[in-house]
Amino acid sequence: MVIRLSERWPEVSPDRLLSECVPPPRFADVRFATYRPDPAEPSQTEALTLLTERAAVLAQPRQEPTLWSRLRGRTPAPGKPGIYLDGGFGVGKTHLLASLWHEAAGPKMYCTFVELTNLVGALGLRTAVEALSPYRVLCIDEFELDDPGDTMLITRLLGQLVGAGVQLAATSNTLPDKLGEGRFQAVDFLREIQALAANFDVRRIDGPDYRHRGLPTAPDPWPDERVEATAAERPDTSCDHFVDLHRHLAELHPSKYGALLDGVQAVGITDIRPLTDENVALRLVVLADRMYDRDLPLLASGVPLDQLFSAAMLKGGYRKKYLRALSRLIALARKS
């Protein structure tokens, strides 16, 4: 029987949301020893040294704040409580961040910026602060500063966690045409970003993308009938019409998109159409991330995947998210 994602209504407990905040399977085995810095890019070696040193500190059990530090409202710590790795695609930032998480003592958390905002949205800010305050370190991959609301929310969260003694580590993916741009200098919400920046030691990692340059070419889409027939033949493969799927995503909180894929080994989507609604597009970005984390092959019909987002979207404020989603969806389509 073919699985229909559009007919699933997963329920996700707060404990499950927190327990799933670990590096994705593709980074489960990375360590500092497996990172290979480019000899021509000294910033990569510097970042490796910096995070290795920080990991040695985080490997020790967390020291509880003294009475004096509680009275002052903060926990004393050497230097800034966070490290922020800024750079282009494919220079190994996620490898380093996951390696730091693996070395650190628990409790600890690893998530993307989108996952963190979804977690806070699902739990509420107050509950999220209470749940995360005992943590040794919070690692945030793909930090994004393209939404003022999310930025202000996470600024409040991280400010309270730092006050509780939680250490931070984060990465960002600067677009190729924006290399060198200060990631904490967005004009529209400068005050909030400066408050965030005060918590981080920002380090730049330079170097060419070791994977590829530019967006890969999308494979030719399959006919609808082939997607449906293949989904029916393969075990644990879902198949949904594109419109049914994105309408269903609108009815679920994004924190449930991972649970939506429980037990699924491949995803089929028929009649994919160019998007004009940014809300629909952003939901599909989150679904693409959850599919990519699980390495699920994509069976797709309709327009080629590189036509999913309009030219205007790829030039707009969320372009980084769309480019990442395209790269991941195309890679998953090639697996099928």
XYZ file of C-alpha atoms in Angstrom:
336
model
C 0.000 0.000 0.000
C 1.364 3.409 -1.018
C 2.044 5.829 1.834
C 0.304 9.212 1.538
C 2.114 11.907 3.508
C -0.907 14.158 2.990
C -2.983 11.711 5.071
C -0.606 11.580 8.038
C -1.134 13.598 11.233
C 1.926 12.998 13.424
C 2.051 14.059 17.055
C 5.466 14.949 18.444
C 6.221 15.235 22.150
C 8.630 17.866 23.526
C 10.938 15.035 24.634
C 11.147 13.739 21.079
C 11.831 17.211 19.681
C 14.753 17.611 22.061
C 16.076 14.066 21.591
C 16.236 14.546 17.807
C 18.508 17.589 18.135
C 21.691 15.731 17.177
C 23.916 15.880 14.053
C 22.255 14.288 10.983
C 23.429 10.801 9.930
C 25.889 12.131 7.352
C 27.776 13.874 10.180
C 27.399 11.137 12.796
C 30.977 9.923 12.411
C 32.904 13.134 11.713
C 35.592 14.210 14.142
C 38.292 16.870 14.282
C 40.802 14.195 13.210
C 38.893 13.627 9.954
C 38.809 17.329 9.005
C 41.334 18.118 6.262
C 42.145 21.856 6.176
C 43.370 23.274 2.878
C 47.062 24.242 3.312
C 46.417 27.220 1.018
C 43.675 28.532 3.361
C 45.194 29.228 6.810
C 41.797 30.287 8.196
C 40.710 26.640 8.043
C 43.594 25.507 10.245
C 42.944 28.422 12.603
C 39.275 27.431 12.923
C 40.236 23.798 13.576
C 42.628 24.883 16.332
C 40.081 27.230 17.891
C 37.276 24.654 18.009
C 39.594 21.897 19.221
C 40.595 24.113 22.137
C 36.982 25.009 22.882
C 35.998 21.321 22.697
C 38.581 20.489 25.366
C 36.832 22.951 27.686
C 33.356 21.677 26.794
C 34.430 18.087 27.425
C 34.573 18.951 31.113
C 31.378 18.836 33.182
C 29.583 22.136 33.411
C 30.394 24.222 36.475
C 27.344 25.484 38.266
C 27.229 29.248 38.829
C 28.362 30.549 42.207
C 26.101 32.515 44.519
C 27.943 35.709 43.545
C 27.455 35.062 39.821
C 23.764 34.327 40.422
C 23.398 37.621 42.247
C 25.058 39.370 39.312
C 22.739 37.544 36.910
C 25.358 35.747 34.870
C 27.855 32.923 34.926
C 31.500 33.928 34.603
C 33.234 32.422 31.594
C 36.522 33.163 29.845
C 36.022 35.179 26.672
C 32.776 35.245 24.771
C 30.358 32.347 25.341
C 29.920 31.623 21.640
C 31.935 30.891 18.503
C 30.477 31.836 15.119
C 32.032 30.388 11.955
C 31.272 32.468 8.877
C 32.176 31.479 5.330
C 31.101 30.157 1.974
C 29.585 26.829 1.040
C 31.602 23.643 1.407
C 34.575 24.784 3.510
C 33.884 22.349 6.352
C 32.039 24.500 8.888
C 29.374 21.881 9.594
C 32.082 19.212 9.930
C 33.786 21.315 12.590
C 30.536 22.159 14.382
C 29.467 18.502 14.539
C 32.942 17.533 15.744
C 32.622 20.043 18.573
C 29.264 18.537 19.544
C 30.702 15.024 19.558
C 33.533 16.080 21.892
C 31.397 18.094 24.311
C 29.966 16.753 27.532
C 26.204 16.509 27.809
C 23.537 17.531 27.981
C 24.107 19.118 24.586
C 22.093 20.094 21.537
C 22.761 20.267 17.778
C 20.242 21.745 15.336
C 19.879 24.057 12.388
C 18.653 27.604 12.890
C 15.318 26.654 11.302
C 14.959 23.665 13.622
C 15.682 25.901 16.606
C 13.029 28.459 15.638
C 10.553 25.623 15.032
C 11.408 24.117 18.414
C 10.830 27.415 20.205
C 7.602 27.871 18.249
C 6.379 24.442 19.309
C 7.429 24.673 22.960
C 7.044 28.387 23.581
C 9.943 30.625 24.593
C 9.572 30.140 28.337
C 9.444 26.335 28.137
C 12.366 26.286 25.678
C 14.511 28.367 28.032
C 13.668 26.073 30.951
C 14.450 22.947 28.903
C 17.755 24.205 27.460
C 19.202 26.154 30.408
C 20.878 23.037 31.929
C 22.678 22.272 28.630
C 26.473 22.408 28.331
C 26.487 23.665 24.753
C 24.068 24.586 21.961
C 25.373 24.076 18.400
C 23.426 25.887 15.663
C 24.142 25.111 12.004
C 23.153 27.359 9.078
C 22.415 30.439 11.171
C 20.125 32.746 9.214
C 19.445 36.451 9.556
C 16.783 36.872 6.891
C 13.693 37.138 9.094
C 13.410 39.907 11.726
C 10.825 37.985 13.753
C 12.968 34.852 13.984
C 16.045 36.919 14.761
C 14.378 38.708 17.660
C 12.976 35.431 19.009
C 16.343 33.672 18.923
C 18.090 36.759 20.327
C 15.865 36.547 23.407
C 16.372 32.779 23.694
C 20.157 32.871 23.370
C 20.462 35.859 25.675
C 18.673 33.970 28.438
C 20.627 30.771 27.791
C 23.951 32.607 27.925
C 22.843 34.127 31.217
C 22.222 30.592 32.453
C 25.749 29.523 31.504
C 25.084 27.730 28.202
C 27.950 27.878 25.678
C 27.152 28.511 22.000
C 28.610 27.558 18.632
C 27.143 28.463 15.251
C 27.861 28.501 11.529
C 26.494 30.452 8.590
C 26.553 29.900 4.844
C 27.365 33.151 3.106
C 26.235 33.255 -0.496
C 29.083 33.298 -3.050
C 28.199 36.830 -4.175
C 28.178 38.000 -0.545
C 31.510 36.621 0.659
C 33.075 38.986 3.151
C 29.763 40.563 4.078
C 29.371 40.966 7.846
C 26.714 38.527 8.963
C 25.723 40.787 11.871
C 25.194 43.952 9.842
C 21.651 43.675 8.460
C 20.206 47.187 8.470
C 16.548 46.333 9.121
C 17.116 44.894 12.582
C 20.591 46.048 13.539
C 19.857 46.367 17.248
C 18.808 42.741 17.621
C 21.719 41.471 15.548
C 24.229 43.495 17.543
C 22.831 41.953 20.721
C 23.438 38.528 19.191
C 26.899 39.458 17.958
C 27.991 40.468 21.442
C 27.809 36.799 22.465
C 30.016 35.474 19.648
C 33.651 35.392 18.677
C 33.167 35.607 14.892
C 35.719 33.735 12.795
C 35.942 33.654 9.014
C 36.723 30.435 7.110
C 37.832 30.964 3.521
C 38.240 28.543 0.659
C 36.523 27.188 -2.471
C 33.536 24.870 -2.213
C 35.032 21.367 -2.108
C 31.779 19.887 -3.458
C 30.824 21.898 -6.523
C 30.373 25.416 -7.786
C 26.951 26.675 -8.688
C 23.711 24.737 -8.712
C 23.805 21.215 -10.188
C 21.627 20.454 -13.208
C 18.288 18.913 -12.311
C 17.547 15.451 -13.744
C 14.683 15.108 -16.191
C 11.375 14.662 -14.354
C 9.564 11.356 -14.645
C 6.026 10.981 -16.023
C 3.334 10.944 -13.323
C 2.539 7.306 -14.100
C 6.129 6.198 -13.531
C 6.314 7.922 -10.136
C 3.038 6.327 -9.031
C 3.988 2.865 -10.332
C 7.479 2.973 -8.786
C 6.072 4.128 -5.448
C 3.618 1.224 -5.511
C 6.434 -1.254 -6.228
C 8.975 -0.016 -3.695
C 8.429 -0.778 -0.006
C 7.872 2.155 2.360
C 7.674 4.723 -0.447
C 5.272 7.642 -0.259
C 3.495 9.238 -3.201
C 1.516 12.488 -3.122
C 0.290 15.038 -5.593
C 2.306 18.233 -5.211
C -0.730 20.390 -4.375
C -2.098 17.888 -1.839
C 1.283 17.755 -0.136
C 1.940 21.483 0.194
C -1.625 22.089 1.379
C -1.140 19.447 4.060
C 2.156 20.998 5.147
C 0.270 24.233 5.811
C -1.840 22.375 8.386
C 1.145 20.985 10.318
C 3.673 22.786 12.483
C 7.115 22.512 10.806
C 8.454 20.782 13.918
C 6.350 17.759 12.837
C 7.781 17.462 9.322
C 10.440 14.996 10.489
C 7.831 12.755 12.128
C 5.812 12.969 8.907
C 8.592 10.938 7.286
C 8.762 8.204 9.940
C 9.165 4.793 8.309
C 9.505 6.284 4.809
C 12.402 5.093 2.637
C 11.709 7.214 -0.462
C 9.408 10.114 -1.348
C 7.327 10.403 -4.529
C 5.786 13.715 -5.613
C 3.739 14.052 -8.799
C 2.939 17.143 -10.872
C 5.470 19.489 -9.267
C 4.638 23.062 -10.257
C 6.493 26.394 -10.158
C 5.819 28.210 -6.890
C 4.483 31.723 -6.552
C 3.601 31.750 -2.829
C 6.565 32.338 -0.523
C 4.836 30.672 2.441
C 4.412 27.458 0.455
C 8.007 27.684 -0.712
C 9.393 28.059 2.815
C 7.434 25.042 4.047
C 8.878 22.953 1.230
C 12.358 24.139 2.208
C 11.845 22.659 5.684
C 10.527 19.399 4.228
C 13.524 19.224 1.880
C 15.865 19.621 4.856
C 14.162 16.778 6.745
C 14.307 14.557 3.634
C 17.982 15.376 3.144
C 18.796 14.592 6.786
C 17.268 11.146 6.244
C 18.841 10.715 2.784
C 15.484 9.843 1.185
C 15.501 9.428 -2.617
C 12.999 11.672 -4.419
C 10.798 10.419 -7.277
C 9.486 13.526 -9.011
C 7.286 14.436 -11.959
C 6.153 17.806 -13.263
C 8.531 20.690 -13.916
C 12.271 20.136 -13.468
C 13.311 20.822 -9.888
C 15.469 23.791 -10.866
C 12.245 25.526 -11.951
C 10.541 25.049 -8.576
C 11.417 28.526 -7.271
C 10.931 31.609 -9.419
C 13.788 33.852 -10.510
C 12.422 36.553 -8.202
C 12.531 34.153 -5.231
C 16.120 33.199 -6.014
C 17.068 36.874 -5.870
C 15.007 37.755 -2.798
C 15.611 37.710 0.921
C 15.216 33.942 1.276
C 17.443 33.049 -1.670
C 19.950 31.174 0.488
C 17.234 28.848 1.760
C 15.904 28.221 -1.743
C 19.347 27.530 -3.196
C 20.091 25.084 -0.388
C 16.736 23.353 -0.914
C 17.292 23.069 -4.674
C 20.758 21.615 -4.203
C 19.400 19.043 -1.743
C 16.289 18.100 -3.728
C 18.311 17.652 -6.904
C 20.803 15.439 -5.054
C 17.937 13.313 -3.682
C 16.313 13.079 -7.132
C 19.555 11.789 -8.587
C 19.567 9.007 -5.968
C 16.347 7.622 -7.441
